[in-house]
PDB file of C-alpha atoms in Angstrom:
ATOM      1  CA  UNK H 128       0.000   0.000   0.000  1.00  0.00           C
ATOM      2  CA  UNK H 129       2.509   2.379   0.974  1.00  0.00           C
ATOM      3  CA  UNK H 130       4.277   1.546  -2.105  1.00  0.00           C
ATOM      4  CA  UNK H 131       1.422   2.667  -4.052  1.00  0.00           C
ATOM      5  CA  UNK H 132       1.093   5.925  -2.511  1.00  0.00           C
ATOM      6  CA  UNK H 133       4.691   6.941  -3.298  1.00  0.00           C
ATOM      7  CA  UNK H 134       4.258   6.081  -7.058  1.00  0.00           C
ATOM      8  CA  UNK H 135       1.310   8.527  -6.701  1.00  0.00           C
ATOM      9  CA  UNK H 136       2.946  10.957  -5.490  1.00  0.00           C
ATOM     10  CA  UNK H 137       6.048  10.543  -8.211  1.00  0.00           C
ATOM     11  CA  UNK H 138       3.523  10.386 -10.694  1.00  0.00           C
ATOM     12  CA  UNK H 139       1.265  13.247  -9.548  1.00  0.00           C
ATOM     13  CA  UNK H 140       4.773  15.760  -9.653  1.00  0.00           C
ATOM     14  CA  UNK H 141       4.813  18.084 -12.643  1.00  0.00           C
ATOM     15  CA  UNK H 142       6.931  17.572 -15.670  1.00  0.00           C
ATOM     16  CA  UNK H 143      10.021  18.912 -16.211  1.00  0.00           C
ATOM     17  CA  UNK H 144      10.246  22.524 -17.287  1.00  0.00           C
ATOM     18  CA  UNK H 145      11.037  23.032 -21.156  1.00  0.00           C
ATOM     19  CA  UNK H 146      14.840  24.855 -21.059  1.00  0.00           C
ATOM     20  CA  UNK H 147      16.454  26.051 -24.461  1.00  0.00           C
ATOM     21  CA  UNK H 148      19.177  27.315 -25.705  1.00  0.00           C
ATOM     22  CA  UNK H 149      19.114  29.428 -28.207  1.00  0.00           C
ATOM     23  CA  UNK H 150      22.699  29.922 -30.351  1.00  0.00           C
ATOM     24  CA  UNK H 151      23.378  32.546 -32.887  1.00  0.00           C
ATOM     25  CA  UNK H 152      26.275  33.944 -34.609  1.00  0.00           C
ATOM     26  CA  UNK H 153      26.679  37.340 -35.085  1.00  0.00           C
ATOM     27  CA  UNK H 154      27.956  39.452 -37.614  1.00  0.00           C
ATOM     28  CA  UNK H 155      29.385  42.923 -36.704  1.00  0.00           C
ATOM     29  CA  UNK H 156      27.764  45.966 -37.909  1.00  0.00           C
ATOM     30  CA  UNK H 157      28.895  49.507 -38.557  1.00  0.00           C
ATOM     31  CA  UNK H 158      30.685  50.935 -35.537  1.00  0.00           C
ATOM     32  CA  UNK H 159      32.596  48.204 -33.710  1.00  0.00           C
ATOM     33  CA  UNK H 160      36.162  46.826 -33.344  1.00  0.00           C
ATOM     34  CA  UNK H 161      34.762  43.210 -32.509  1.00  0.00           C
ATOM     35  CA  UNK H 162      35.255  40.935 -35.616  1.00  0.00           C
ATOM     36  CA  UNK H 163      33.235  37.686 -34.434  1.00  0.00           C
ATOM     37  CA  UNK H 164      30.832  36.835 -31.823  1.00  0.00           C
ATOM     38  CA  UNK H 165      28.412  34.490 -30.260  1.00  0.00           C
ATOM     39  CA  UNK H 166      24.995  34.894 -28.647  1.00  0.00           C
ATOM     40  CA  UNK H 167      24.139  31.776 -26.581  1.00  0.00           C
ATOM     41  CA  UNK H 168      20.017  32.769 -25.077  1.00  0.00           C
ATOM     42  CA  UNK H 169      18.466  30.161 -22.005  1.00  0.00           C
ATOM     43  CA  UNK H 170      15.189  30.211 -21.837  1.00  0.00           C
ATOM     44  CA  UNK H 171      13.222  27.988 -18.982  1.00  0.00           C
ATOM     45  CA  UNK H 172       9.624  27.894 -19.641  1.00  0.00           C
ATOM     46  CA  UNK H 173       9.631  30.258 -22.614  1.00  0.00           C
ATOM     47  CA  UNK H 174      11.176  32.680 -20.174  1.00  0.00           C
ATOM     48  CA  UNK H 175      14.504  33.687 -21.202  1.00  0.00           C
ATOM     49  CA  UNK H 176      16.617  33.989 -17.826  1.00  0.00           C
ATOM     50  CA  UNK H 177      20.170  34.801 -19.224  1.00  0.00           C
ATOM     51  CA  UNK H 178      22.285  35.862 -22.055  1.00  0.00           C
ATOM     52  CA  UNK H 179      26.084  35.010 -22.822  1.00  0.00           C
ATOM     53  CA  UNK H 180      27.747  37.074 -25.332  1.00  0.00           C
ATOM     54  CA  UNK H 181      31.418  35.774 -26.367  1.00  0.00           C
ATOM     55  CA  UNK H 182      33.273  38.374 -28.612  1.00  0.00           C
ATOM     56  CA  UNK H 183      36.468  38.477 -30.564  1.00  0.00           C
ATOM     57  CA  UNK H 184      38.739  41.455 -31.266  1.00  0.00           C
ATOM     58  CA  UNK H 185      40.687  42.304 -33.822  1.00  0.00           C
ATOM     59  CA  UNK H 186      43.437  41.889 -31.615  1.00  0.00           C
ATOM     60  CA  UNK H 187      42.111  38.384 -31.050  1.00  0.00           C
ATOM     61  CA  UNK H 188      41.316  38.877 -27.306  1.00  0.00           C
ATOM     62  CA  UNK H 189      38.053  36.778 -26.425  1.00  0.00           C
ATOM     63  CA  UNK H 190      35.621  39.043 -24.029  1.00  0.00           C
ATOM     64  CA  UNK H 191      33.159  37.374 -22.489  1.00  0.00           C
ATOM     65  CA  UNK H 192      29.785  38.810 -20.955  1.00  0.00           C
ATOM     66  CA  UNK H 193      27.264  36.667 -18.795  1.00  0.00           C
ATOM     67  CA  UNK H 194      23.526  39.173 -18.840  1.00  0.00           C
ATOM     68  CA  UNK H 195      20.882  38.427 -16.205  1.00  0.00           C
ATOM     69  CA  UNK H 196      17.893  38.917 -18.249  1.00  0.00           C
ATOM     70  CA  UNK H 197      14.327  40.214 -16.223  1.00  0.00           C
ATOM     71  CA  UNK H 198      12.535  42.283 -18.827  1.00  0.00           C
ATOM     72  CA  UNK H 199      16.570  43.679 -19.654  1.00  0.00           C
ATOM     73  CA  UNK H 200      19.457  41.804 -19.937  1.00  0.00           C
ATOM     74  CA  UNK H 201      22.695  43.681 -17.708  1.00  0.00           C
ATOM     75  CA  UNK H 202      25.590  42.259 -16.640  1.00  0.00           C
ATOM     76  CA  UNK H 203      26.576  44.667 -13.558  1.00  0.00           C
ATOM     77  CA  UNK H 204      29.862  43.134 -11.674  1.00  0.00           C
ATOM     78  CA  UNK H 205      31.052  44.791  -8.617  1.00  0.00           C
ATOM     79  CA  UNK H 206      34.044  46.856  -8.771  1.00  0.00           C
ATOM     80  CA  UNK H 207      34.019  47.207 -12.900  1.00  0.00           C
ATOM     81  CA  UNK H 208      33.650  50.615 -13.810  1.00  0.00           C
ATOM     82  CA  UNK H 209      31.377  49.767 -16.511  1.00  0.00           C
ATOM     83  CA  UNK H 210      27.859  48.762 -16.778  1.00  0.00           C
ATOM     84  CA  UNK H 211      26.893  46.613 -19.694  1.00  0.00           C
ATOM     85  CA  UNK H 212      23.411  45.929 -21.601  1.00  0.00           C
ATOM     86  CA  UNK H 213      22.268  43.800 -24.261  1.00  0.00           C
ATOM     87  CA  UNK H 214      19.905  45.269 -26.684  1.00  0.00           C
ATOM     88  CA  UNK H 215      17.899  42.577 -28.911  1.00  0.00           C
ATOM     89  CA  UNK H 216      15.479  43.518 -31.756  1.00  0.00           C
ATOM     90  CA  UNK H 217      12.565  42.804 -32.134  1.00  0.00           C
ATOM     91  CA  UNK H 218      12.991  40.877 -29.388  1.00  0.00           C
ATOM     92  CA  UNK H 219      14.510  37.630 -27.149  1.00  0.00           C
ATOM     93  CA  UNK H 220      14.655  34.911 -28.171  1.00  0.00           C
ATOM     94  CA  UNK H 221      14.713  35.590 -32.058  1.00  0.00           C
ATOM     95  CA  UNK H 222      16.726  38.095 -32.409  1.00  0.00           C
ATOM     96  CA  UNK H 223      17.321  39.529 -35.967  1.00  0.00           C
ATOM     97  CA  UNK H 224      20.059  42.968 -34.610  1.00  0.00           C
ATOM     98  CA  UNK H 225      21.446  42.873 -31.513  1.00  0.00           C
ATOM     99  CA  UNK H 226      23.617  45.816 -29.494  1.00  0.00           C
ATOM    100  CA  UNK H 227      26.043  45.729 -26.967  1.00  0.00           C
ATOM    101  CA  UNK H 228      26.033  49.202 -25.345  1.00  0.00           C
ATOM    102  CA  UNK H 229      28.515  49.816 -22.819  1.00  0.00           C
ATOM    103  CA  UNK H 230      28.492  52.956 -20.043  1.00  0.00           C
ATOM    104  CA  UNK H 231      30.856  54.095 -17.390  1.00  0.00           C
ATOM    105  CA  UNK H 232      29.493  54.710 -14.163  1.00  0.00           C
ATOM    106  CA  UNK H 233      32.252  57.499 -13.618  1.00  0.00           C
ATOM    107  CA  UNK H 234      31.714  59.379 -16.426  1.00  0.00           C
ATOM    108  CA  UNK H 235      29.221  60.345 -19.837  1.00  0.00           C
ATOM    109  CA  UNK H 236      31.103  57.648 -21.956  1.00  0.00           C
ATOM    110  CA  UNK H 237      28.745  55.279 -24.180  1.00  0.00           C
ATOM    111  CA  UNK H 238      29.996  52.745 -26.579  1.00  0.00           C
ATOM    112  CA  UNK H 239      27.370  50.645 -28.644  1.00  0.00           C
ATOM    113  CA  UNK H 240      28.756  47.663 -30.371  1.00  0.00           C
ATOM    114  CA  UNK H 241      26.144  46.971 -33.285  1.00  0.00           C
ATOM    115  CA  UNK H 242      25.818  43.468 -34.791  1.00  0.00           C
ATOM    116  CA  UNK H 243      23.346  41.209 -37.308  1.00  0.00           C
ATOM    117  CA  UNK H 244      22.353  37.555 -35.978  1.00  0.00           C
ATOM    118  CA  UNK H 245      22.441  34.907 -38.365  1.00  0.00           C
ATOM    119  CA  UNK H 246      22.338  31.063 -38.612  1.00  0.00           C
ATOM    120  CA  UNK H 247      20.306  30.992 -35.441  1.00  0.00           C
ATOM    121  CA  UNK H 248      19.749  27.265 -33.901  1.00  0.00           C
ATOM    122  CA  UNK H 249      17.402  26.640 -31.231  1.00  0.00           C
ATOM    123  CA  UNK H 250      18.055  23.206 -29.061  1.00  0.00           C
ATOM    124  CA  UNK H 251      15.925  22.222 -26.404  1.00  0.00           C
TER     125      UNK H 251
END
C-alpha cells in the first residue's frame, strides 16, 4: 500500500520545465572593433533567464559577458567601472540585430557595439 502511494505521489509531480538554448552567430555591424561573436540565449519555460555574449577582437582577445535577463538583460559586476546591456530587436529569443552598449558609471562615456544575428539554432 505504501508503495502505491509513493508512485502517486512521483507520478502526480509536474513535468520537467522546457529549457532552451538558443545559439546565434553574429555578424558585426557599422561601428565596432569586434570581428566575431556568439549569442548563446536560455530560456526555462519560454522565459529567457540569461544571455552570454562571447566576442572576438581584432586583436584576437576573447571578451566574455554573462547578462541576467528580467525584462533587460545587464551584466553589472562589482568593482568594474562599466555597466553593460544587451539590446535585442525585435525581441529575445529571435533576435534579428542585436547591441552591446557599454556605459561608465564614472563618467558620460557610451559605446554601442552593433551586430546582425544569423544562422540561429534553437536546441531544447
Amino acid at each position: 500500500m505504501v508503495r502505491h502511494l509513493m508512485w502517486a505521489g512521483v507520478l502526480a509531480a509536474p513535468w520537467p520545465a522546457a529549457a532552451a538554448v538558443t545559439e546565434c552567430s553574429l555578424a558585426p555591424g557599422g561601428g565596432t572593433s569586434l570581428v566575431s561573436s556568439v549569442l548563446r540565449i536560455y530560456a526555462h519555460d519560454v522565459a529567457v533567464h540569461s544571455a552570454f555574449l562571447e566576442t572576438r577582437t581584432g586583436y584576437g582577445d576573447d571578451l566574455p559577458y554573462v547578462f541576467i535577463c528580467d525584462g533587460a538583460c545587464r551584466m553589472d559586476m562589482a568593482g568594474d567601472d562599466y555597466v553593460y546591456a544587451l539590446e535585442v530587436a525585435p525581441g529575445l529569443p529571435e533576435p534579428e540585430r542585436v547591441s552591446l552598449v557599454t556605459r561608465a558609471r564614472a563618467d558620460d562615456f557610451a559605446a554601442v557595439d552593433r551586430f546582425a544575428a544569423r544562422a540561429c539554432v534553437r536546441r531544447p
